[in-house]
Structure formats: C-alpha cells, structure tokens
mmCIF file of C-alpha atoms in Angstrom:
data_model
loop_
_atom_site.group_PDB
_atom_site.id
_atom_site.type_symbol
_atom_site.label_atom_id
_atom_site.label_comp_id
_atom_site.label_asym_id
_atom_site.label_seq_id
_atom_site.Cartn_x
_atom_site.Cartn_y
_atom_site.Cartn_z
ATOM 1 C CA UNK A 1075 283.528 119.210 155.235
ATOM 2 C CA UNK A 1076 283.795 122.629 153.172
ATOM 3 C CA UNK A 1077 279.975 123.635 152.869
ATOM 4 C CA UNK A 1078 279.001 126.269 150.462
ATOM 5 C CA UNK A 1079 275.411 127.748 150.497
ATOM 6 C CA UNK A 1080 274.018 129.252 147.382
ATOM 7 C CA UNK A 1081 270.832 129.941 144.812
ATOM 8 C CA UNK A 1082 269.592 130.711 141.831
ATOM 9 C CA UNK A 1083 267.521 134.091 140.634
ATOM 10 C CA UNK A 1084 266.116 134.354 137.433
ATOM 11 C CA UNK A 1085 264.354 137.792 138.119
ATOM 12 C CA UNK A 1086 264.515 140.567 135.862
ATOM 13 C CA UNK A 1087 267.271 141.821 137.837
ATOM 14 C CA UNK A 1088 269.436 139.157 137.818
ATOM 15 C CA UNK A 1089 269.069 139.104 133.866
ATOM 16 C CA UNK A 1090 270.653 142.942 133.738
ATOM 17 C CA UNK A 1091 274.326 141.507 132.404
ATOM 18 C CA UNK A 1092 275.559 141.519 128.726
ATOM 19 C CA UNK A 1093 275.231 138.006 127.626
ATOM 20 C CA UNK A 1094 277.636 136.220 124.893
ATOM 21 C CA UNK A 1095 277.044 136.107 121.592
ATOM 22 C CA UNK A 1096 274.659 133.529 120.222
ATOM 23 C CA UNK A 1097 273.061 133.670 124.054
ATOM 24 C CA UNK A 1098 270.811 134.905 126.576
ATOM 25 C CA UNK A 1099 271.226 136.294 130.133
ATOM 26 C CA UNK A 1100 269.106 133.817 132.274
ATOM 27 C CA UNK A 1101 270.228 134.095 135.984
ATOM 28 C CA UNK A 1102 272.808 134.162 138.410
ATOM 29 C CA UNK A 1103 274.537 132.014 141.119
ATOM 30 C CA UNK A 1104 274.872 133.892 144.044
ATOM 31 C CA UNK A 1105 275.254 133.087 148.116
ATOM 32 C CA UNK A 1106 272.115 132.067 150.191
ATOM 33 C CA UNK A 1107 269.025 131.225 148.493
ATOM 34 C CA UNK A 1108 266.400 131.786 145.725
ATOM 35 C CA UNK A 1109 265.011 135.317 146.302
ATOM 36 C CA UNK A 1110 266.823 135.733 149.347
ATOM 37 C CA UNK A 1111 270.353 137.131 148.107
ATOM 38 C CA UNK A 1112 273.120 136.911 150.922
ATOM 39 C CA UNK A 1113 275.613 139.777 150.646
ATOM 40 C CA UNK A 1114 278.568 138.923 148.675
ATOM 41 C CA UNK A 1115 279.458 138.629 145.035
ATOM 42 C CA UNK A 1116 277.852 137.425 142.356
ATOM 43 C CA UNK A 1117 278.730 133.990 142.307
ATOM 44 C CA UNK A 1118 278.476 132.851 138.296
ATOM 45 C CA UNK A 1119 276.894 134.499 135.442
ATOM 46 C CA UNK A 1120 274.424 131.944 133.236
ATOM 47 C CA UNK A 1121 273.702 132.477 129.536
ATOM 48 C CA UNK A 1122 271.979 130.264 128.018
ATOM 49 C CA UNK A 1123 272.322 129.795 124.215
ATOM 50 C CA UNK A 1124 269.585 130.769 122.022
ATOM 51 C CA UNK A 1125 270.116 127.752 119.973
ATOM 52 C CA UNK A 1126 269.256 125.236 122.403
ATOM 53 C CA UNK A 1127 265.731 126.443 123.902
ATOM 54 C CA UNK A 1128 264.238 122.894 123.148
ATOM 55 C CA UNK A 1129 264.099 120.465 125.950
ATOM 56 C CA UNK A 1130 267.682 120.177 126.299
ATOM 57 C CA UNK A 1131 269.157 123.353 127.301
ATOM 58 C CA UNK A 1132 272.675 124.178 126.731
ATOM 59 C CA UNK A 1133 274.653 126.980 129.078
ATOM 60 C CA UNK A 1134 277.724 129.059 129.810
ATOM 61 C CA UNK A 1135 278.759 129.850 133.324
ATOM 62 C CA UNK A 1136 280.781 133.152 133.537
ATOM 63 C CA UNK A 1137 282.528 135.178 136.506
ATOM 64 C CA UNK A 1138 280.748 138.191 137.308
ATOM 65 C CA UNK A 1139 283.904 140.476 137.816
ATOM 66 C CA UNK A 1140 285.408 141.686 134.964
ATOM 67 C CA UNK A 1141 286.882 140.825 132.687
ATOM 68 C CA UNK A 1142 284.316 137.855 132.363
ATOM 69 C CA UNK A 1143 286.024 134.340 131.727
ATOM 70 C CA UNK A 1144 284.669 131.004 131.618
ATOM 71 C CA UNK A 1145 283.827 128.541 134.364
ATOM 72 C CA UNK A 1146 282.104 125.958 132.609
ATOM 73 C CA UNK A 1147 280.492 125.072 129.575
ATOM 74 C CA UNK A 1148 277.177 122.783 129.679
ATOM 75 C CA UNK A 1149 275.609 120.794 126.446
ATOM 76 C CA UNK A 1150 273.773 117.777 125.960
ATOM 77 C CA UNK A 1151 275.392 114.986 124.427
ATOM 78 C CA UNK A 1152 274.234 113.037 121.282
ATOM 79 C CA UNK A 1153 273.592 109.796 120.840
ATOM 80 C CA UNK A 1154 271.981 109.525 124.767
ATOM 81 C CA UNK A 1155 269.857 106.335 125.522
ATOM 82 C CA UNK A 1156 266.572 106.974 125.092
ATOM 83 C CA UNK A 1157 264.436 108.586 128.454
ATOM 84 C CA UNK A 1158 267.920 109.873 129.390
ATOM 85 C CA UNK A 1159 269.522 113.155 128.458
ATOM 86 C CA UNK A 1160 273.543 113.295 129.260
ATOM 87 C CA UNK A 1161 275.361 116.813 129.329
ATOM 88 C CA UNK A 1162 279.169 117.382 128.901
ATOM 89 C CA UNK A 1163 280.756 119.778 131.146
ATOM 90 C CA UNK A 1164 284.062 121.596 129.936
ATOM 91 C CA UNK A 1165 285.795 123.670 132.339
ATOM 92 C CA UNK A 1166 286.905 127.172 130.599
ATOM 93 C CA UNK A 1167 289.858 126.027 128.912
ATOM 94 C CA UNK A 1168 287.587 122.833 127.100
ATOM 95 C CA UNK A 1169 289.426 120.327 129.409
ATOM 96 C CA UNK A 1170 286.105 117.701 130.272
ATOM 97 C CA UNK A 1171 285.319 117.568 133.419
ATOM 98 C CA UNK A 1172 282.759 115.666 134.142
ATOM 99 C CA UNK A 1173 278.662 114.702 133.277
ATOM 100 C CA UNK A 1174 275.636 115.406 134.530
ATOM 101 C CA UNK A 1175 272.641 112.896 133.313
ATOM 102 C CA UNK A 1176 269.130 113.533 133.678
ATOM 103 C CA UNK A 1177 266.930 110.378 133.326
ATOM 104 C CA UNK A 1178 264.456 108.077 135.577
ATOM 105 C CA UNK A 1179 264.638 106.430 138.920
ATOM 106 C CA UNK A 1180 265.209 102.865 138.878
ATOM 107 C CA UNK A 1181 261.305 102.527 139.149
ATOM 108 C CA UNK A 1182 260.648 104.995 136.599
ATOM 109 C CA UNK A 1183 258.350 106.615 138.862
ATOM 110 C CA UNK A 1184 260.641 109.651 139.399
ATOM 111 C CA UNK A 1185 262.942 111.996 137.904
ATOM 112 C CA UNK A 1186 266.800 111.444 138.684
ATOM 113 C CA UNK A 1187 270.105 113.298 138.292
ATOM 114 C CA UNK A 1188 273.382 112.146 138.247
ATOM 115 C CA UNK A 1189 276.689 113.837 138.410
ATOM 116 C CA UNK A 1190 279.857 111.850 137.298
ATOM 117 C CA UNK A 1191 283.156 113.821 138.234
ATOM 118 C CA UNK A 1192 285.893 112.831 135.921
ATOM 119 C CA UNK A 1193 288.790 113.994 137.746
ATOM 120 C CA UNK A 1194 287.426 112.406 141.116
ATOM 121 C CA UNK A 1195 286.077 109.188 139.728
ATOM 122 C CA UNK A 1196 283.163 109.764 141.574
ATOM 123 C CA UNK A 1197 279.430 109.892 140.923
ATOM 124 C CA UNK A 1198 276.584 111.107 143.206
ATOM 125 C CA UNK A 1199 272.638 110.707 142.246
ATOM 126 C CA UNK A 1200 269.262 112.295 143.406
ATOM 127 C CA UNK A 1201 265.672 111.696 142.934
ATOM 128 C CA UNK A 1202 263.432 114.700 142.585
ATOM 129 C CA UNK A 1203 261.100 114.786 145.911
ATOM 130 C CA UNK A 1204 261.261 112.373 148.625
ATOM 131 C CA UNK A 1205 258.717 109.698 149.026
ATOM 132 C CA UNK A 1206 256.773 111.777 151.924
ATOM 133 C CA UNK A 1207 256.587 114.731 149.763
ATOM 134 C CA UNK A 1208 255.195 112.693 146.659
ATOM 135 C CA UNK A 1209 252.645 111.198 148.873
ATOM 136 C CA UNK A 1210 251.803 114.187 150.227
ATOM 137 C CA UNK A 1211 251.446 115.986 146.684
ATOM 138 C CA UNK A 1212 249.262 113.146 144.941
ATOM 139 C CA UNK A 1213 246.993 112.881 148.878
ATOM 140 C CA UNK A 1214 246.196 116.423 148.076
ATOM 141 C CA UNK A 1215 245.460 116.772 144.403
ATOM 142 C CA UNK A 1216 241.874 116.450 144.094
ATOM 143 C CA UNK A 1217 241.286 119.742 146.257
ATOM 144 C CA UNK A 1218 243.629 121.378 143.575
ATOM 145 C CA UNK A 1219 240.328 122.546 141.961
ATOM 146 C CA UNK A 1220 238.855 124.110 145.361
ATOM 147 C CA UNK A 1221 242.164 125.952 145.589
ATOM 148 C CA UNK A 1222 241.902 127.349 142.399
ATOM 149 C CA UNK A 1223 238.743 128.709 142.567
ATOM 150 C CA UNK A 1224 239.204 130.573 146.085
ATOM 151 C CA UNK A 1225 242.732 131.558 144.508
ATOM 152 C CA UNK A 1226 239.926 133.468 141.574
ATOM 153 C CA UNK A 1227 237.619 134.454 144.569
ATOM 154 C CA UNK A 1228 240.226 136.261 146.267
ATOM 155 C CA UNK A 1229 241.607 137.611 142.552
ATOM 156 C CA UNK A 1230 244.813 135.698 142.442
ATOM 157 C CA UNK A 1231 244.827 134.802 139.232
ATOM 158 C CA UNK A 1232 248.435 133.477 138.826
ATOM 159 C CA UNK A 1233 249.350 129.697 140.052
ATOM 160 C CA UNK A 1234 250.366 129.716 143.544
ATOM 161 C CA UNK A 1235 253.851 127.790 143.657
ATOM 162 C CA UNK A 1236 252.106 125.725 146.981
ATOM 163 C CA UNK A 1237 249.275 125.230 144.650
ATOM 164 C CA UNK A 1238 250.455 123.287 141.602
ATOM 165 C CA UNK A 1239 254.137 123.055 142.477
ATOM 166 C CA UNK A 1240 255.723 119.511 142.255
ATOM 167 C CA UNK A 1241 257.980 118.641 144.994
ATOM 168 C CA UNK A 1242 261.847 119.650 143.921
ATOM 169 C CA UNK A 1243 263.811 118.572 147.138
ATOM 170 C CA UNK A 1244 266.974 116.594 146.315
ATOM 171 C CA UNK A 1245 269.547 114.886 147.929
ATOM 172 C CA UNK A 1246 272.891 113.914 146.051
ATOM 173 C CA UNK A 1247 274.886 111.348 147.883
ATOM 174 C CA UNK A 1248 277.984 108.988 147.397
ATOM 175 C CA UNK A 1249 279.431 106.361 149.312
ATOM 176 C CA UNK A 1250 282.848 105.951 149.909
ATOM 177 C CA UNK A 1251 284.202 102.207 150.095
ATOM 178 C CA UNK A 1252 281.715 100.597 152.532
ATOM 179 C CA UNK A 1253 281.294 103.351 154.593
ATOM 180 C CA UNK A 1254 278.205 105.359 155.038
ATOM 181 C CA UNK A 1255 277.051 107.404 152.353
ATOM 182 C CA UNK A 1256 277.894 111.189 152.762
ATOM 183 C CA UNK A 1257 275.720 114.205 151.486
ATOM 184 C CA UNK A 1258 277.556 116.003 148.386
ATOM 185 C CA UNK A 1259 274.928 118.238 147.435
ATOM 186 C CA UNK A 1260 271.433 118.819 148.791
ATOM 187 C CA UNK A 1261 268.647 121.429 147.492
ATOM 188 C CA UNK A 1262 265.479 122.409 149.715
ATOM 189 C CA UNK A 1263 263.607 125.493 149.321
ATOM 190 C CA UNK A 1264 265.644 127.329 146.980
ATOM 191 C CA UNK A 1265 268.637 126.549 148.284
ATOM 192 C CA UNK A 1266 271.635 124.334 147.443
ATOM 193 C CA UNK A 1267 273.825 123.322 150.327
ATOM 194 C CA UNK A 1268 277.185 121.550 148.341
ATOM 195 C CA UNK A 1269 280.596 119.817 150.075
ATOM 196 C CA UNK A 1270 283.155 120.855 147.884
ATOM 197 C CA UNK A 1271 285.430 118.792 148.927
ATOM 198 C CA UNK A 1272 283.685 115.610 147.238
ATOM 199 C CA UNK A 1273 282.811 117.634 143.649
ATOM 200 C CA UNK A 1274 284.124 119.966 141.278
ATOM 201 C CA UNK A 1275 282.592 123.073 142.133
ATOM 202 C CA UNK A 1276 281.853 123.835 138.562
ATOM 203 C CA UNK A 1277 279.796 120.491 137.688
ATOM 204 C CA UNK A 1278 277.900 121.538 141.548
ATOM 205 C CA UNK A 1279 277.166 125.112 139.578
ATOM 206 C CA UNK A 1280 276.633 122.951 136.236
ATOM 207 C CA UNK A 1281 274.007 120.820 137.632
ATOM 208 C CA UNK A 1282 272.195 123.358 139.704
ATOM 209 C CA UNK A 1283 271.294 125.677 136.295
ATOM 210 C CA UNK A 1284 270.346 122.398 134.912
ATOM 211 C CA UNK A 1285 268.009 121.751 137.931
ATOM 212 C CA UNK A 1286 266.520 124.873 137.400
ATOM 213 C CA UNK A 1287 265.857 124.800 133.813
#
C-alpha cells in the first residue's frame, strides 16, 4: 500500500494565488491536514469557476510550481438522475478519467459519494458519518439551544464547528474479487488518508475539493 496524507485550507492564505480566467482561487491541497500544514509543497492549486457557484460546483486543479499546468478538470454532468449529481473528471490534456457521483445512501437516510475510475475499472463509495456518529449527533440535538446560549454568555458569537457541525467522516472502500474489502480513501478530522495504488490520484484530489465544497 502507497499511503498519501493530505488536506484542504481554504484560509485567506491559501487563496493568495492568481486564479484562471473565468475563476476563483478557493484553496489548496497540501500534505497533512486541514489547518495543520505539513512541510512540503503545495500539493494542487483549486479555482473554482465563477460560473458554477450554484449547488453544483465546477473546479480546476493546478500545480503550484510554475509554470502552472493542469491536473484535472471537475464539472457536473447533465442530464443526472434526479437526487444525484455526477461530475466528469478530465485529466489536463481532456483525456476522461473517471466520475465522481454525489447522491443518497441506499436508505436515503445519508449522503453518499462515489468514485468510478475509468482507467482502473474500479469504483469505491462512502457514506457521510458513520452510524455511531449520526446517533450521537441527533442524541445530542435538543441541548443545541443550551449550547448556544452559554456560547452568547461567554461572547462567542460565531457557531462552534462541535456545536452545529454534522458528522463528515468517510470511508471509501472496494472489494477486489471475493476478497475483503480494502480502504482506498478515508477522511477524519480534516484529513484524507488515500492508497494510490487503487485510484487515480487526480479523481482522489477531484473528489476531496468536491467533499469540501
């Protein structure tokens, strides 16, 4: 297994880059985890366009060094079924590599992403928030309003993530043949853990700017 460990920031700071035309800067890849930058390069620039700031974003993923060139283009497909949203991914010379699709769990009860690699013939799927964490978030939600007030008491008057924050841990697995299923790409607390040997790297860095939109 060849792990790579990396997050997204979305601070002012990681929005100081030239974007493209027809786009905003909106983040960077880099290695370790959300607000906790590892040393190292910059791992991908992401611009989002301008055009798409509806519910279904569209993005470019960059290189940070320069000359900038393309890793990966991301925009949602027409003609989805409905309660599902499907984005192409194009690698930098247009050549399709694969799909991410954002819809429901089999239940409908939670949100799930899947990632179809077309070189690999492989597809891996999450749910957003295990069932612990769900049960945990909906046990707790009538003291939201106690919270809140001693949040004002205390003059905090911005939304604590621990306060209204959904749970966001996911888990993308395949299974090969009939064997167990193996971990592709996992996220927990700001941080994506990824096996590159099962995806393209570029739909991994695809479908974590989409998980983060």
């Amino acid at each position: 297994m060849s792990e790579v460990t990396f997050g997204i920031t979305r601070n002012e700071a990681a929005k100081e880059f030239s974007a493209l035309p027809g786009c905003e800067a909106w983040g960077i890849l880099h290695p370790g985890r959300t607000g906790k930058t590892a040393s190292g390069p910059t791992l991908a620039r992401i611009h989002h366009h301008i055009a798409s700031s509806g519910p279904q974003p569209a993005f470019t993923l960059t290189t940070a060094a320069e000359p900038a060139h393309t890793l990966c283009t991301i925009a949602p497909q027409a003609g989805a079924a409905t309660r599902q949203t499907v984005y192409t991914v194009h690698d930098g010379c247009g050549r399709f590599i694969g799909q991410v699709t954002h819809e429901r769990s089999p239940r409908g009860m939670r949100q799930a992403w899947r990632i179809e690699d077309a070189s690999r013939q492989c597809s891996v799927t999450a749910y957003k928030g295990n069932i612990l964490d769900w049960i945990t978030y909906w046990a707790f939600s009538p003291l939201w309003v106690i919270l809140a007030l001693l949040n004002l008491l205390t003059g905090d008057t911005h939304a604590s993530w621990w306060l209204w924050g959904k749970p966001r841990r996911a888990h993308w697995r395949t299974r090969a043949g009939g064997g167990p299923r193996k971990p592709t790409l996992d996220y927990k607390s700001g941080r994506y853990r990824a096996d590159t040997g099962l995806l393209d790297m570029n739909l991994i860095y695809a479908q974590a700017a989409l998980y983060g939109a």
